[in-house]
């Protein structure tokens, strides 16, 4: 074995120890090319390092996507903005870029009856933020509350909350399904208080604030929670007709083609009343 062969033989172990799998995979290819094309040593090294860095970013995003537990198909690509005319796509894309609002721990609140696309929109934003390098966790609120209750019983609530700190955005889907009679739901309040002005929350709800008394332990806690949530918040109200119901109506309409009266176009019947940022009195009451 000559000196070159000996070096090549030691490389896999050294590169594994340094955790450079891409250099390990690619160096023989680039070494051959460098030799053939007479690359300077610096170019050879820089090329390998560049590939390692690029793949490291890709691997990190893949890890973040897995840990985020987002519904895989609910992305911006599959979200039909025409179904929610008053949600501007440009606004959602700006939020998807992250930056300022995540840095100051601002929140997003999405209201609307069942089926209007609240979860889909939340998930789509989550996916886009993961693409942009942020860490997100999507959870049904009841599931997360349950986890935190277990932690509290084991006297580990502070540690559990601290663990959630690594997420730039916590998506709490369907907060209205939490019931205060499931003992100790004040963990939800503690989560909100803990993240206030530091880490962002995105909450979906099919009940206006006025009905949140059934979520928190007492009216004072409800007020305190809402107060913190709305202090720095973008609020979307998706008061359109259920997307599922509209899709069903559309396919029925297609099935009875030719019989295409206005009744088959629920979109035309009630104008959607979506609004951004400014909550309507109905939501705030
Ligand atoms: P919500 O959370 O408001 O109850 P979902 O987000 O679960 O509603 O939406 C219900 C179904 O309709 C899902 O399958 C979702 O993907 C689909 N959907 C809702 N709104 C849209 C939309 N604007 N574009 C594409 N699919 C949508
Ligand atoms: Mg939902």
JSON list of N, CA, C and O in Angstrom, two decimals, residues 56-99:
[
{"chain": "A", "resi": 56, "resn": "UNK", "atom": "N", "xyz": [-25.96, 19.70, 4.88]},
{"chain": "A", "resi": 56, "resn": "UNK", "atom": "CA", "xyz": [-26.24, 19.86, 6.30]},
{"chain": "A", "resi": 56, "resn": "UNK", "atom": "C", "xyz": [-27.53, 20.65, 6.49]},
{"chain": "A", "resi": 56, "resn": "UNK", "atom": "O", "xyz": [-28.36, 20.31, 7.32]},
{"chain": "A", "resi": 57, "resn": "UNK", "atom": "N", "xyz": [-27.70, 21.70, 5.69]},
{"chain": "A", "resi": 57, "resn": "UNK", "atom": "CA", "xyz": [-28.93, 22.50, 5.75]},
{"chain": "A", "resi": 57, "resn": "UNK", "atom": "C", "xyz": [-30.13, 21.62, 5.39]},
{"chain": "A", "resi": 57, "resn": "UNK", "atom": "O", "xyz": [-31.15, 21.60, 6.08]},
{"chain": "A", "resi": 58, "resn": "UNK", "atom": "N", "xyz": [-29.99, 20.86, 4.31]},
{"chain": "A", "resi": 58, "resn": "UNK", "atom": "CA", "xyz": [-31.08, 19.97, 3.89]},
{"chain": "A", "resi": 58, "resn": "UNK", "atom": "C", "xyz": [-31.43, 18.96, 4.98]},
{"chain": "A", "resi": 58, "resn": "UNK", "atom": "O", "xyz": [-32.61, 18.75, 5.28]},
{"chain": "A", "resi": 59, "resn": "UNK", "atom": "N", "xyz": [-30.40, 18.35, 5.59]},
{"chain": "A", "resi": 59, "resn": "UNK", "atom": "CA", "xyz": [-30.65, 17.36, 6.64]},
{"chain": "A", "resi": 59, "resn": "UNK", "atom": "C", "xyz": [-31.33, 18.00, 7.84]},
{"chain": "A", "resi": 59, "resn": "UNK", "atom": "O", "xyz": [-32.23, 17.41, 8.44]},
{"chain": "A", "resi": 60, "resn": "UNK", "atom": "N", "xyz": [-30.92, 19.23, 8.17]},
{"chain": "A", "resi": 60, "resn": "UNK", "atom": "CA", "xyz": [-31.51, 19.92, 9.31]},
{"chain": "A", "resi": 60, "resn": "UNK", "atom": "C", "xyz": [-33.00, 20.18, 9.05]},
{"chain": "A", "resi": 60, "resn": "UNK", "atom": "O", "xyz": [-33.85, 19.95, 9.90]},
{"chain": "A", "resi": 61, "resn": "UNK", "atom": "N", "xyz": [-33.30, 20.65, 7.84]},
{"chain": "A", "resi": 61, "resn": "UNK", "atom": "CA", "xyz": [-34.71, 20.92, 7.50]},
{"chain": "A", "resi": 61, "resn": "UNK", "atom": "C", "xyz": [-35.53, 19.63, 7.54]},
{"chain": "A", "resi": 61, "resn": "UNK", "atom": "O", "xyz": [-36.65, 19.62, 8.04]},
{"chain": "A", "resi": 62, "resn": "UNK", "atom": "N", "xyz": [-34.94, 18.54, 7.08]},
{"chain": "A", "resi": 62, "resn": "UNK", "atom": "CA", "xyz": [-35.66, 17.25, 7.13]},
{"chain": "A", "resi": 62, "resn": "UNK", "atom": "C", "xyz": [-35.96, 16.87, 8.57]},
{"chain": "A", "resi": 62, "resn": "UNK", "atom": "O", "xyz": [-37.04, 16.40, 8.90]},
{"chain": "A", "resi": 63, "resn": "UNK", "atom": "N", "xyz": [-34.96, 17.07, 9.45]},
{"chain": "A", "resi": 63, "resn": "UNK", "atom": "CA", "xyz": [-35.17, 16.77, 10.88]},
{"chain": "A", "resi": 63, "resn": "UNK", "atom": "C", "xyz": [-36.28, 17.65, 11.45]},
{"chain": "A", "resi": 63, "resn": "UNK", "atom": "O", "xyz": [-37.15, 17.18, 12.16]},
{"chain": "A", "resi": 64, "resn": "UNK", "atom": "N", "xyz": [-36.22, 18.94, 11.12]},
{"chain": "A", "resi": 64, "resn": "UNK", "atom": "CA", "xyz": [-37.24, 19.87, 11.63]},
{"chain": "A", "resi": 64, "resn": "UNK", "atom": "C", "xyz": [-38.63, 19.51, 11.12]},
{"chain": "A", "resi": 64, "resn": "UNK", "atom": "O", "xyz": [-39.61, 19.66, 11.82]},
{"chain": "A", "resi": 65, "resn": "UNK", "atom": "N", "xyz": [-38.70, 19.04, 9.87]},
{"chain": "A", "resi": 65, "resn": "UNK", "atom": "CA", "xyz": [-40.00, 18.66, 9.30]},
{"chain": "A", "resi": 65, "resn": "UNK", "atom": "C", "xyz": [-40.56, 17.47, 10.09]},
{"chain": "A", "resi": 65, "resn": "UNK", "atom": "O", "xyz": [-41.74, 17.43, 10.40]},
{"chain": "A", "resi": 66, "resn": "UNK", "atom": "N", "xyz": [-39.71, 16.50, 10.40]},
{"chain": "A", "resi": 66, "resn": "UNK", "atom": "CA", "xyz": [-40.17, 15.33, 11.15]},
{"chain": "A", "resi": 66, "resn": "UNK", "atom": "C", "xyz": [-40.65, 15.71, 12.53]},
{"chain": "A", "resi": 66, "resn": "UNK", "atom": "O", "xyz": [-41.72, 15.29, 12.98]},
{"chain": "A", "resi": 67, "resn": "UNK", "atom": "N", "xyz": [-39.85, 16.51, 13.23]},
{"chain": "A", "resi": 67, "resn": "UNK", "atom": "CA", "xyz": [-40.21, 16.85, 14.61]},
{"chain": "A", "resi": 67, "resn": "UNK", "atom": "C", "xyz": [-41.45, 17.74, 14.67]},
{"chain": "A", "resi": 67, "resn": "UNK", "atom": "O", "xyz": [-42.12, 17.80, 15.69]},
{"chain": "A", "resi": 68, "resn": "UNK", "atom": "N", "xyz": [-41.77, 18.44, 13.55]},
{"chain": "A", "resi": 68, "resn": "UNK", "atom": "CA", "xyz": [-42.88, 19.40, 13.54]},
{"chain": "A", "resi": 68, "resn": "UNK", "atom": "C", "xyz": [-44.24, 18.70, 13.57]},
{"chain": "A", "resi": 68, "resn": "UNK", "atom": "O", "xyz": [-45.23, 19.30, 13.97]},
{"chain": "A", "resi": 69, "resn": "UNK", "atom": "N", "xyz": [-44.30, 17.44, 13.16]},
{"chain": "A", "resi": 69, "resn": "UNK", "atom": "CA", "xyz": [-45.56, 16.68, 13.13]},
{"chain": "A", "resi": 69, "resn": "UNK", "atom": "C", "xyz": [-46.67, 17.40, 12.39]},
{"chain": "A", "resi": 69, "resn": "UNK", "atom": "O", "xyz": [-47.84, 17.38, 12.80]},
{"chain": "A", "resi": 70, "resn": "UNK", "atom": "N", "xyz": [-46.31, 18.05, 11.30]},
{"chain": "A", "resi": 70, "resn": "UNK", "atom": "CA", "xyz": [-47.31, 18.74, 10.48]},
{"chain": "A", "resi": 70, "resn": "UNK", "atom": "C", "xyz": [-48.04, 17.72, 9.61]},
{"chain": "A", "resi": 70, "resn": "UNK", "atom": "O", "xyz": [-47.42, 16.76, 9.15]},
{"chain": "A", "resi": 71, "resn": "UNK", "atom": "N", "xyz": [-49.34, 17.93, 9.36]},
{"chain": "A", "resi": 71, "resn": "UNK", "atom": "CA", "xyz": [-50.02, 17.08, 8.39]},
{"chain": "A", "resi": 71, "resn": "UNK", "atom": "C", "xyz": [-49.31, 17.22, 7.04]},
{"chain": "A", "resi": 71, "resn": "UNK", "atom": "O", "xyz": [-49.20, 18.33, 6.53]},
{"chain": "A", "resi": 72, "resn": "UNK", "atom": "N", "xyz": [-48.80, 16.12, 6.48]},
{"chain": "A", "resi": 72, "resn": "UNK", "atom": "CA", "xyz": [-47.88, 16.22, 5.34]},
{"chain": "A", "resi": 72, "resn": "UNK", "atom": "C", "xyz": [-48.45, 16.93, 4.11]},
{"chain": "A", "resi": 72, "resn": "UNK", "atom": "O", "xyz": [-47.73, 17.66, 3.44]},
{"chain": "A", "resi": 73, "resn": "UNK", "atom": "N", "xyz": [-49.73, 16.73, 3.82]},
{"chain": "A", "resi": 73, "resn": "UNK", "atom": "CA", "xyz": [-50.26, 17.26, 2.55]},
{"chain": "A", "resi": 73, "resn": "UNK", "atom": "C", "xyz": [-50.79, 18.69, 2.67]},
{"chain": "A", "resi": 73, "resn": "UNK", "atom": "O", "xyz": [-51.12, 19.32, 1.67]},
{"chain": "A", "resi": 74, "resn": "UNK", "atom": "N", "xyz": [-50.90, 19.20, 3.89]},
{"chain": "A", "resi": 74, "resn": "UNK", "atom": "CA", "xyz": [-51.54, 20.51, 4.07]},
{"chain": "A", "resi": 74, "resn": "UNK", "atom": "C", "xyz": [-50.49, 21.62, 3.96]},
{"chain": "A", "resi": 74, "resn": "UNK", "atom": "O", "xyz": [-49.96, 22.10, 4.96]},
{"chain": "A", "resi": 75, "resn": "UNK", "atom": "N", "xyz": [-50.18, 21.97, 2.72]},
{"chain": "A", "resi": 75, "resn": "UNK", "atom": "CA", "xyz": [-49.13, 22.95, 2.46]},
{"chain": "A", "resi": 75, "resn": "UNK", "atom": "C", "xyz": [-49.72, 24.15, 1.72]},
{"chain": "A", "resi": 75, "resn": "UNK", "atom": "O", "xyz": [-50.89, 24.14, 1.34]},
{"chain": "A", "resi": 76, "resn": "UNK", "atom": "N", "xyz": [-48.90, 25.16, 1.52]},
{"chain": "A", "resi": 76, "resn": "UNK", "atom": "CA", "xyz": [-49.35, 26.32, 0.75]},
{"chain": "A", "resi": 76, "resn": "UNK", "atom": "C", "xyz": [-49.69, 25.91, -0.69]},
{"chain": "A", "resi": 76, "resn": "UNK", "atom": "O", "xyz": [-50.60, 26.44, -1.31]},
{"chain": "A", "resi": 77, "resn": "UNK", "atom": "N", "xyz": [-48.93, 24.93, -1.20]},
{"chain": "A", "resi": 77, "resn": "UNK", "atom": "CA", "xyz": [-49.14, 24.50, -2.58]},
{"chain": "A", "resi": 77, "resn": "UNK", "atom": "C", "xyz": [-50.53, 23.92, -2.77]},
{"chain": "A", "resi": 77, "resn": "UNK", "atom": "O", "xyz": [-51.13, 24.04, -3.85]},
{"chain": "A", "resi": 78, "resn": "UNK", "atom": "N", "xyz": [-51.08, 23.30, -1.71]},
{"chain": "A", "resi": 78, "resn": "UNK", "atom": "CA", "xyz": [-52.40, 22.68, -1.85]},
{"chain": "A", "resi": 78, "resn": "UNK", "atom": "C", "xyz": [-53.50, 23.55, -1.26]},
{"chain": "A", "resi": 78, "resn": "UNK", "atom": "O", "xyz": [-54.66, 23.15, -1.19]},
{"chain": "A", "resi": 79, "resn": "UNK", "atom": "N", "xyz": [-53.14, 24.76, -0.81]},
{"chain": "A", "resi": 79, "resn": "UNK", "atom": "CA", "xyz": [-54.13, 25.66, -0.22]},
{"chain": "A", "resi": 79, "resn": "UNK", "atom": "C", "xyz": [-54.71, 26.57, -1.30]},
{"chain": "A", "resi": 79, "resn": "UNK", "atom": "O", "xyz": [-53.99, 27.26, -2.00]},
{"chain": "A", "resi": 80, "resn": "UNK", "atom": "N", "xyz": [-56.03, 26.55, -1.40]},
{"chain": "A", "resi": 80, "resn": "UNK", "atom": "CA", "xyz": [-56.72, 27.33, -2.42]},
{"chain": "A", "resi": 80, "resn": "UNK", "atom": "C", "xyz": [-57.13, 28.67, -1.84]},
{"chain": "A", "resi": 80, "resn": "UNK", "atom": "O", "xyz": [-58.10, 28.76, -1.08]},
{"chain": "A", "resi": 81, "resn": "UNK", "atom": "N", "xyz": [-56.37, 29.70, -2.18]},
{"chain": "A", "resi": 81, "resn": "UNK", "atom": "CA", "xyz": [-56.65, 31.02, -1.59]},
{"chain": "A", "resi": 81, "resn": "UNK", "atom": "C", "xyz": [-57.98, 31.61, -2.08]},
{"chain": "A", "resi": 81, "resn": "UNK", "atom": "O", "xyz": [-58.56, 32.46, -1.40]},
{"chain": "A", "resi": 82, "resn": "UNK", "atom": "N", "xyz": [-58.45, 31.14, -3.22]},
{"chain": "A", "resi": 82, "resn": "UNK", "atom": "CA", "xyz": [-59.69, 31.72, -3.74]},
{"chain": "A", "resi": 82, "resn": "UNK", "atom": "C", "xyz": [-60.88, 31.34, -2.84]},
{"chain": "A", "resi": 82, "resn": "UNK", "atom": "O", "xyz": [-61.92, 31.97, -2.88]},
{"chain": "A", "resi": 83, "resn": "UNK", "atom": "N", "xyz": [-60.69, 30.29, -2.01]},
{"chain": "A", "resi": 83, "resn": "UNK", "atom": "CA", "xyz": [-61.77, 29.90, -1.10]},
{"chain": "A", "resi": 83, "resn": "UNK", "atom": "C", "xyz": [-61.89, 30.87, 0.07]},
{"chain": "A", "resi": 83, "resn": "UNK", "atom": "O", "xyz": [-62.92, 30.89, 0.75]},
{"chain": "A", "resi": 84, "resn": "UNK", "atom": "N", "xyz": [-60.85, 31.63, 0.34]},
{"chain": "A", "resi": 84, "resn": "UNK", "atom": "CA", "xyz": [-60.88, 32.60, 1.45]},
{"chain": "A", "resi": 84, "resn": "UNK", "atom": "C", "xyz": [-60.41, 33.95, 0.90]},
{"chain": "A", "resi": 84, "resn": "UNK", "atom": "O", "xyz": [-59.30, 34.40, 1.18]},
{"chain": "A", "resi": 85, "resn": "UNK", "atom": "N", "xyz": [-61.27, 34.59, 0.13]},
{"chain": "A", "resi": 85, "resn": "UNK", "atom": "CA", "xyz": [-60.86, 35.76, -0.67]},
{"chain": "A", "resi": 85, "resn": "UNK", "atom": "C", "xyz": [-60.23, 36.88, 0.14]},
{"chain": "A", "resi": 85, "resn": "UNK", "atom": "O", "xyz": [-59.40, 37.61, -0.39]},
{"chain": "A", "resi": 86, "resn": "UNK", "atom": "N", "xyz": [-60.60, 36.99, 1.42]},
{"chain": "A", "resi": 86, "resn": "UNK", "atom": "CA", "xyz": [-60.05, 38.13, 2.15]},
{"chain": "A", "resi": 86, "resn": "UNK", "atom": "C", "xyz": [-58.74, 37.81, 2.87]},
{"chain": "A", "resi": 86, "resn": "UNK", "atom": "O", "xyz": [-58.16, 38.70, 3.50]},
{"chain": "A", "resi": 87, "resn": "UNK", "atom": "N", "xyz": [-58.28, 36.58, 2.76]},
{"chain": "A", "resi": 87, "resn": "UNK", "atom": "CA", "xyz": [-56.93, 36.28, 3.23]},
{"chain": "A", "resi": 87, "resn": "UNK", "atom": "C", "xyz": [-56.01, 36.51, 2.03]},
{"chain": "A", "resi": 87, "resn": "UNK", "atom": "O", "xyz": [-56.09, 35.79, 1.04]},
{"chain": "A", "resi": 88, "resn": "UNK", "atom": "N", "xyz": [-55.19, 37.54, 2.13]},
{"chain": "A", "resi": 88, "resn": "UNK", "atom": "CA", "xyz": [-54.32, 37.83, 1.00]},
{"chain": "A", "resi": 88, "resn": "UNK", "atom": "C", "xyz": [-53.14, 36.87, 0.99]},
{"chain": "A", "resi": 88, "resn": "UNK", "atom": "O", "xyz": [-52.47, 36.69, 2.01]},
{"chain": "A", "resi": 89, "resn": "UNK", "atom": "N", "xyz": [-52.91, 36.29, -0.15]},
{"chain": "A", "resi": 89, "resn": "UNK", "atom": "CA", "xyz": [-51.80, 35.33, -0.27]},
{"chain": "A", "resi": 89, "resn": "UNK", "atom": "C", "xyz": [-50.49, 36.02, 0.10]},
{"chain": "A", "resi": 89, "resn": "UNK", "atom": "O", "xyz": [-49.63, 35.43, 0.77]},
{"chain": "A", "resi": 90, "resn": "UNK", "atom": "N", "xyz": [-50.35, 37.27, -0.33]},
{"chain": "A", "resi": 90, "resn": "UNK", "atom": "CA", "xyz": [-49.10, 38.01, -0.06]},
{"chain": "A", "resi": 90, "resn": "UNK", "atom": "C", "xyz": [-48.87, 38.15, 1.45]},
{"chain": "A", "resi": 90, "resn": "UNK", "atom": "O", "xyz": [-47.74, 38.08, 1.93]},
{"chain": "A", "resi": 91, "resn": "UNK", "atom": "N", "xyz": [-49.96, 38.33, 2.19]},
{"chain": "A", "resi": 91, "resn": "UNK", "atom": "CA", "xyz": [-49.84, 38.45, 3.65]},
{"chain": "A", "resi": 91, "resn": "UNK", "atom": "C", "xyz": [-49.35, 37.14, 4.26]},
{"chain": "A", "resi": 91, "resn": "UNK", "atom": "O", "xyz": [-48.44, 37.11, 5.10]},
{"chain": "A", "resi": 92, "resn": "UNK", "atom": "N", "xyz": [-49.93, 36.03, 3.80]},
{"chain": "A", "resi": 92, "resn": "UNK", "atom": "CA", "xyz": [-49.53, 34.72, 4.31]},
{"chain": "A", "resi": 92, "resn": "UNK", "atom": "C", "xyz": [-48.06, 34.45, 3.93]},
{"chain": "A", "resi": 92, "resn": "UNK", "atom": "O", "xyz": [-47.28, 33.94, 4.73]},
{"chain": "A", "resi": 93, "resn": "UNK", "atom": "N", "xyz": [-47.69, 34.80, 2.70]},
{"chain": "A", "resi": 93, "resn": "UNK", "atom": "CA", "xyz": [-46.30, 34.57, 2.28]},
{"chain": "A", "resi": 93, "resn": "UNK", "atom": "C", "xyz": [-45.33, 35.41, 3.12]},
{"chain": "A", "resi": 93, "resn": "UNK", "atom": "O", "xyz": [-44.24, 34.95, 3.47]},
{"chain": "A", "resi": 94, "resn": "UNK", "atom": "N", "xyz": [-45.75, 36.62, 3.46]},
{"chain": "A", "resi": 94, "resn": "UNK", "atom": "CA", "xyz": [-44.89, 37.47, 4.30]},
{"chain": "A", "resi": 94, "resn": "UNK", "atom": "C", "xyz": [-44.73, 36.83, 5.68]},
{"chain": "A", "resi": 94, "resn": "UNK", "atom": "O", "xyz": [-43.61, 36.79, 6.22]},
{"chain": "A", "resi": 95, "resn": "UNK", "atom": "N", "xyz": [-45.81, 36.30, 6.24]},
{"chain": "A", "resi": 95, "resn": "UNK", "atom": "CA", "xyz": [-45.72, 35.63, 7.54]},
{"chain": "A", "resi": 95, "resn": "UNK", "atom": "C", "xyz": [-44.86, 34.37, 7.43]},
{"chain": "A", "resi": 95, "resn": "UNK", "atom": "O", "xyz": [-44.13, 34.02, 8.36]},
{"chain": "A", "resi": 96, "resn": "UNK", "atom": "N", "xyz": [-44.95, 33.71, 6.28]},
{"chain": "A", "resi": 96, "resn": "UNK", "atom": "CA", "xyz": [-44.19, 32.48, 6.08]},
{"chain": "A", "resi": 96, "resn": "UNK", "atom": "C", "xyz": [-42.68, 32.73, 6.03]},
{"chain": "A", "resi": 96, "resn": "UNK", "atom": "O", "xyz": [-41.89, 31.82, 6.22]},
{"chain": "A", "resi": 97, "resn": "UNK", "atom": "N", "xyz": [-42.31, 33.98, 5.79]},
{"chain": "A", "resi": 97, "resn": "UNK", "atom": "CA", "xyz": [-40.88, 34.31, 5.78]},
{"chain": "A", "resi": 97, "resn": "UNK", "atom": "C", "xyz": [-40.32, 34.38, 7.20]},
{"chain": "A", "resi": 97, "resn": "UNK", "atom": "O", "xyz": [-39.11, 34.34, 7.40]},
{"chain": "A", "resi": 98, "resn": "UNK", "atom": "N", "xyz": [-41.23, 34.48, 8.20]},
{"chain": "A", "resi": 98, "resn": "UNK", "atom": "CA", "xyz": [-40.78, 34.50, 9.60]},
{"chain": "A", "resi": 98, "resn": "UNK", "atom": "C", "xyz": [-40.27, 35.86, 10.00]},
{"chain": "A", "resi": 98, "resn": "UNK", "atom": "O", "xyz": [-41.00, 36.83, 10.01]},
{"chain": "A", "resi": 99, "resn": "UNK", "atom": "N", "xyz": [-38.98, 35.91, 10.36]},
{"chain": "A", "resi": 99, "resn": "UNK", "atom": "CA", "xyz": [-38.31, 37.15, 10.76]},
{"chain": "A", "resi": 99, "resn": "UNK", "atom": "C", "xyz": [-38.98, 37.86, 11.93]},
{"chain": "A", "resi": 99, "resn": "UNK", "atom": "O", "xyz": [-39.16, 37.28, 12.97]}
]
